[in-house]
Amino acid sequence: MQYASTLSRDPAATYRQIDVVGRSATASAAGLVQLLYEELVAALRASAWAAEHRKYAIKSDRITRATAILFALEAGLDFDKGGDVAITLARLYAGARTTIINASLGHDPAPFRDTADNLDEIAKAWRSISN
């Protein structure tokens, strides 16, 4: 049974995946962006923890997730309507990706935490918009 074998490997990961899918199915556009930011910040904090504890598989997985989310956020930018804000966010996302990729080569958790802290400020703004 595929479902049972997947569940038995990492029940917490399965729950998180179901939770994200459930929340994204009913979210507004602002809610989806907020969800992406939450997942991004969580992935970066998990990358920092994994770097600190030399859990390389977890670190790699979380870095991959964070990078994919940054690409998704950038792909969702509307440069026609967003103007300078969209350009600034695109630069921010590109800079964050560069920081994450460079940090992935080492064991220092600080770049992941710093990037998470910076992006969490934007996430707070999205939370206030969608509430």
Coordinates of N, CA and C in Angstrom, one line a residue:
M1 N 0.8 -1.2 0.0 CA 0.0 0.0 0.0 C 0.9 1.2 0.0
Q2 N 0.8 2.1 -1.0 CA 1.7 3.2 -1.1 C 1.4 4.3 0.0
Y3 N 0.1 4.6 0.2 CA -0.2 5.6 1.2 C 0.4 5.2 2.6
A4 N 0.1 4.0 3.0 CA 0.5 3.5 4.3 C 2.1 3.5 4.4
S5 N 2.8 3.1 3.4 CA 4.2 3.1 3.4 C 4.8 4.5 3.5
T6 N 4.2 5.5 2.8 CA 4.6 6.9 2.8 C 4.3 7.4 4.2
L7 N 3.2 7.2 4.7 CA 2.8 7.7 6.0 C 3.7 7.1 7.1
S8 N 4.1 5.9 7.0 CA 4.9 5.3 8.1 C 6.4 5.8 8.0
R9 N 6.8 6.3 6.9 CA 8.2 6.9 6.8 C 8.3 8.2 7.6
D10 N 7.3 9.1 7.4 CA 7.4 10.4 8.1 C 6.0 10.9 8.2
P11 N 5.3 10.5 9.3 CA 3.9 11.0 9.4 C 3.8 12.5 9.6
A12 N 4.8 13.1 10.2 CA 4.7 14.6 10.4 C 4.8 15.3 9.0
A13 N 5.7 14.8 8.2 CA 5.8 15.4 6.8 C 4.5 15.2 6.0
T14 N 3.9 14.1 6.1 CA 2.6 13.8 5.4 C 1.6 14.8 5.9
Y15 N 1.5 15.0 7.2 CA 0.5 15.9 7.8 C 0.7 17.3 7.3
R16 N 2.0 17.7 7.3 CA 2.3 19.1 6.9 C 1.9 19.3 5.4
Q17 N 2.1 18.3 4.6 CA 1.8 18.4 3.2 C 0.3 18.5 3.0
I18 N -0.5 17.7 3.7 CA -1.9 17.7 3.7 C -2.4 19.1 4.2
D19 N -1.8 19.6 5.2 CA -2.2 20.9 5.8 C -2.0 22.0 4.8
V20 N -0.9 22.0 4.1 CA -0.6 23.1 3.1 C -1.6 23.0 2.0
V21 N -1.8 21.8 1.5 CA -2.7 21.6 0.4 C -4.1 22.1 0.8
G22 N -4.6 21.7 2.0 CA -5.9 22.1 2.4 C -6.0 23.6 2.6
R23 N -5.0 24.3 3.1 CA -5.1 25.7 3.3 C -5.0 26.4 2.0
S24 N -4.2 25.9 1.0 CA -4.1 26.6 -0.2 C -5.3 26.5 -1.1
A25 N -6.1 25.4 -0.9 CA -7.3 25.2 -1.7 C -8.4 26.3 -1.5
T26 N -8.4 26.8 -0.3 CA -9.5 27.8 0.0 C -8.9 29.2 0.2
A27 N -7.7 29.5 0.0 CA -7.1 30.8 0.2 C -7.3 31.8 -0.9
S28 N -7.4 33.0 -0.5 CA -7.4 34.1 -1.5 C -6.0 34.3 -2.1
A29 N -5.9 35.2 -3.0 CA -4.6 35.5 -3.6 C -3.6 36.0 -2.6
A30 N -4.1 36.9 -1.7 CA -3.2 37.4 -0.6 C -2.9 36.3 0.4
G31 N -3.9 35.4 0.6 CA -3.7 34.3 1.5 C -2.7 33.3 0.9
L32 N -2.7 33.1 -0.4 CA -1.7 32.2 -1.0 C -0.3 32.8 -0.9
V33 N -0.1 34.1 -1.1 CA 1.2 34.7 -0.9 C 1.6 34.6 0.5
Q34 N 0.7 34.8 1.5 CA 1.0 34.7 2.9 C 1.5 33.2 3.2
L35 N 0.8 32.3 2.6 CA 1.1 30.8 2.8 C 2.5 30.6 2.3
L36 N 2.8 31.1 1.1 CA 4.2 30.9 0.5 C 5.2 31.5 1.4
Y37 N 5.0 32.7 1.9 CA 6.0 33.3 2.9 C 6.1 32.5 4.1
E38 N 5.0 32.0 4.7 CA 5.1 31.1 5.9 C 6.0 29.9 5.6
E39 N 5.7 29.2 4.5 CA 6.5 28.0 4.1 C 7.9 28.4 3.8
L40 N 8.2 29.5 3.2 CA 9.6 30.0 2.9 C 10.3 30.2 4.2
V41 N 9.8 30.9 5.1 CA 10.4 31.2 6.4 C 10.7 30.0 7.2
A42 N 9.7 29.1 7.2 CA 9.9 27.8 7.9 C 11.0 27.0 7.2
A43 N 11.0 26.9 5.9 CA 12.1 26.2 5.2 C 13.5 26.7 5.5
L44 N 13.6 28.1 5.6 CA 14.9 28.7 5.9 C 15.3 28.4 7.3
R45 N 14.3 28.5 8.2 CA 14.7 28.2 9.7 C 15.1 26.7 9.8
A46 N 14.4 25.8 9.1 CA 14.8 24.4 9.1 C 16.2 24.2 8.5
S47 N 16.5 25.0 7.5 CA 17.8 24.9 6.9 C 18.9 25.3 7.9
A48 N 18.6 26.4 8.6 CA 19.6 26.8 9.6 C 19.8 25.8 10.7
W49 N 18.7 25.2 11.2 CA 18.8 24.1 12.2 C 19.6 23.0 11.6
A50 N 19.3 22.6 10.4 CA 20.0 21.4 9.8 C 21.5 21.7 9.6
A51 N 21.8 22.9 9.2 CA 23.2 23.3 9.0 C 23.9 23.2 10.3
E52 N 23.3 23.7 11.3 CA 23.9 23.7 12.7 C 24.1 22.3 13.2
H53 N 23.2 21.4 12.9 CA 23.3 20.0 13.4 C 23.8 19.0 12.4
R54 N 24.3 19.6 11.3 CA 24.9 18.7 10.2 C 24.0 17.6 9.7
K55 N 22.8 18.0 9.5 CA 21.7 17.1 9.0 C 21.6 17.5 7.5
Y56 N 22.5 17.0 6.7 CA 22.7 17.4 5.3 C 21.5 17.1 4.4
A57 N 20.9 16.0 4.6 CA 19.7 15.7 3.8 C 18.5 16.6 4.0
I58 N 18.3 17.0 5.3 CA 17.3 17.9 5.7 C 17.6 19.3 5.1
K59 N 18.9 19.7 5.3 CA 19.3 21.0 4.8 C 19.1 21.1 3.3
S60 N 19.5 20.1 2.6 CA 19.3 20.1 1.1 C 17.9 20.2 0.7
D61 N 17.0 19.4 1.4 CA 15.6 19.4 1.1 C 15.0 20.8 1.4
R62 N 15.3 21.4 2.5 CA 14.7 22.7 2.8 C 15.2 23.8 2.0
I63 N 16.5 23.7 1.6 CA 17.1 24.7 0.6 C 16.4 24.6 -0.7
T64 N 16.1 23.4 -1.2 CA 15.4 23.2 -2.4 C 14.0 23.8 -2.3
R65 N 13.3 23.5 -1.2 CA 12.0 24.1 -1.0 C 12.0 25.6 -1.0
A66 N 12.9 26.2 -0.3 CA 13.0 27.6 -0.2 C 13.3 28.3 -1.5
T67 N 14.2 27.7 -2.3 CA 14.5 28.2 -3.6 C 13.3 28.1 -4.5
A68 N 12.6 27.0 -4.5 CA 11.4 26.8 -5.3 C 10.3 27.9 -4.9
I69 N 10.1 28.1 -3.7 CA 9.1 29.1 -3.2 C 9.5 30.5 -3.7
L70 N 10.8 30.8 -3.6 CA 11.3 32.1 -4.1 C 11.0 32.3 -5.6
F71 N 11.2 31.2 -6.4 CA 10.9 31.3 -7.8 C 9.4 31.5 -8.0
A72 N 8.6 30.8 -7.2 CA 7.1 30.9 -7.3 C 6.6 32.3 -7.0
L73 N 7.2 32.9 -5.9 CA 6.9 34.3 -5.6 C 7.2 35.2 -6.7
E74 N 8.4 35.0 -7.3 CA 8.8 35.9 -8.3 C 8.0 35.7 -9.6
A75 N 7.6 34.5 -9.9 CA 6.8 34.2 -11.0 C 5.4 34.9 -10.9
G76 N 4.9 35.1 -9.7 CA 3.6 35.7 -9.4 C 3.6 37.2 -9.5
L77 N 4.8 37.8 -9.6 CA 4.8 39.3 -9.6 C 4.2 39.8 -10.9
D78 N 3.5 40.9 -10.8 CA 2.9 41.6 -11.9 C 3.6 42.9 -12.1
F79 N 4.5 42.9 -13.1 CA 5.4 44.1 -13.3 C 4.6 45.2 -13.9
D80 N 3.5 44.9 -14.6 CA 2.7 46.0 -15.2 C 1.9 46.8 -14.1
K81 N 1.3 46.0 -13.2 CA 0.5 46.6 -12.1 C 1.4 47.0 -10.9
G82 N 2.4 46.2 -10.7 CA 3.3 46.4 -9.5 C 4.3 47.4 -9.5
G83 N 4.7 47.8 -10.8 CA 5.7 48.8 -11.0 C 7.0 48.6 -10.1
D84 N 7.4 49.7 -9.4 CA 8.6 49.6 -8.7 C 8.6 48.6 -7.5
V85 N 7.4 48.4 -7.0 CA 7.3 47.4 -5.9 C 7.7 46.0 -6.4
A86 N 7.1 45.7 -7.6 CA 7.4 44.4 -8.2 C 8.9 44.2 -8.5
I87 N 9.5 45.3 -9.0 CA 10.9 45.3 -9.4 C 11.8 45.1 -8.1
T88 N 11.4 45.8 -7.1 CA 12.1 45.6 -5.8 C 12.0 44.2 -5.2
L89 N 10.8 43.7 -5.3 CA 10.6 42.3 -4.8 C 11.4 41.3 -5.6
A90 N 11.4 41.5 -6.9 CA 12.2 40.6 -7.8 C 13.6 40.6 -7.4
R91 N 14.1 41.8 -7.1 CA 15.6 41.9 -6.7 C 15.8 41.2 -5.3
L92 N 14.8 41.4 -4.4 CA 14.9 40.8 -3.1 C 14.9 39.3 -3.2
Y93 N 14.0 38.8 -4.0 CA 14.0 37.3 -4.2 C 15.2 36.8 -4.8
A94 N 15.8 37.5 -5.8 CA 17.0 37.0 -6.5 C 18.2 37.1 -5.5
G95 N 18.2 38.1 -4.7 CA 19.3 38.2 -3.7 C 19.2 37.1 -2.6
A96 N 17.9 36.8 -2.2 CA 17.7 35.8 -1.2 C 18.2 34.4 -1.8
R97 N 17.8 34.2 -3.1 CA 18.3 32.9 -3.7 C 19.8 32.8 -3.7
T98 N 20.4 33.9 -4.1 CA 21.9 33.9 -4.1 C 22.5 33.6 -2.8
T99 N 21.9 34.3 -1.7 CA 22.4 34.0 -0.4 C 22.2 32.6 0.0
I100 N 21.1 32.0 -0.3 CA 20.8 30.7 0.1 C 21.7 29.7 -0.6
I101 N 21.9 29.9 -1.9 CA 22.7 29.0 -2.7 C 24.2 29.1 -2.2
N102 N 24.7 30.3 -1.9 CA 26.0 30.4 -1.4 C 26.1 29.8 0.0
A103 N 25.1 29.9 0.8 CA 25.2 29.4 2.2 C 25.0 27.8 2.1
S104 N 24.4 27.3 1.1 CA 24.3 25.9 1.0 C 25.6 25.1 0.9
L105 N 26.6 25.8 0.5 CA 27.9 25.2 0.4 C 28.7 25.1 1.7
G106 N 28.2 25.8 2.8 CA 28.9 25.7 4.1 C 28.0 25.2 5.2
H107 N 28.4 25.4 6.4 CA 27.7 24.9 7.6 C 27.3 26.0 8.5
D108 N 27.4 27.3 8.0 CA 27.0 28.4 8.9 C 25.4 28.6 8.8
P109 N 24.7 28.5 9.9 CA 23.3 28.7 9.9 C 22.9 30.2 9.7
A110 N 23.8 31.1 10.0 CA 23.4 32.5 10.1 C 22.8 33.1 8.8
P111 N 23.3 32.7 7.6 CA 22.7 33.3 6.4 C 21.2 32.8 6.2
F112 N 20.9 31.6 6.6 CA 19.6 31.1 6.5 C 18.7 31.9 7.5
R113 N 19.2 32.0 8.7 CA 18.4 32.8 9.8 C 18.2 34.2 9.4
D114 N 19.2 34.9 8.9 CA 19.1 36.3 8.5 C 18.1 36.5 7.4
T115 N 18.2 35.6 6.4 CA 17.2 35.7 5.3 C 15.8 35.4 5.8
A116 N 15.7 34.4 6.6 CA 14.3 34.1 7.2 C 13.8 35.3 8.0
D117 N 14.6 36.0 8.8 CA 14.2 37.1 9.5 C 13.8 38.3 8.6
N118 N 14.5 38.5 7.6 CA 14.2 39.6 6.6 C 12.9 39.3 5.9
L119 N 12.7 38.1 5.4 CA 11.5 37.7 4.7 C 10.3 37.6 5.6
D120 N 10.6 37.3 6.9 CA 9.5 37.3 7.9 C 8.8 38.6 8.1
E121 N 9.6 39.7 7.9 CA 9.1 41.1 8.0 C 8.0 41.3 6.9
I122 N 8.3 40.8 5.7 CA 7.4 40.9 4.6 C 6.2 40.0 4.9
A123 N 6.4 38.8 5.4 CA 5.3 37.9 5.7 C 4.4 38.6 6.7
K124 N 4.9 39.3 7.7 CA 4.0 40.0 8.6 C 3.1 41.0 7.9
A125 N 3.7 41.7 6.9 CA 2.8 42.6 6.2 C 1.7 41.9 5.4
W126 N 2.0 40.8 4.8 CA 1.0 40.0 4.1 C 0.0 39.5 5.1
R127 N 0.4 39.1 6.3 CA -0.6 38.6 7.3 C -1.6 39.7 7.6
S128 N -1.1 40.9 7.7 CA -2.0 42.1 8.1 C -2.9 42.4 6.9
I129 N -2.5 42.2 5.7 CA -3.3 42.4 4.5 C -4.4 41.4 4.5
S130 N -4.1 40.1 4.7 CA -5.1 39.1 4.5 C -6.0 38.9 5.7
N131 N -5.7 39.5 6.8 CA -6.6 39.4 8.0 C -7.6 40.5 8.0

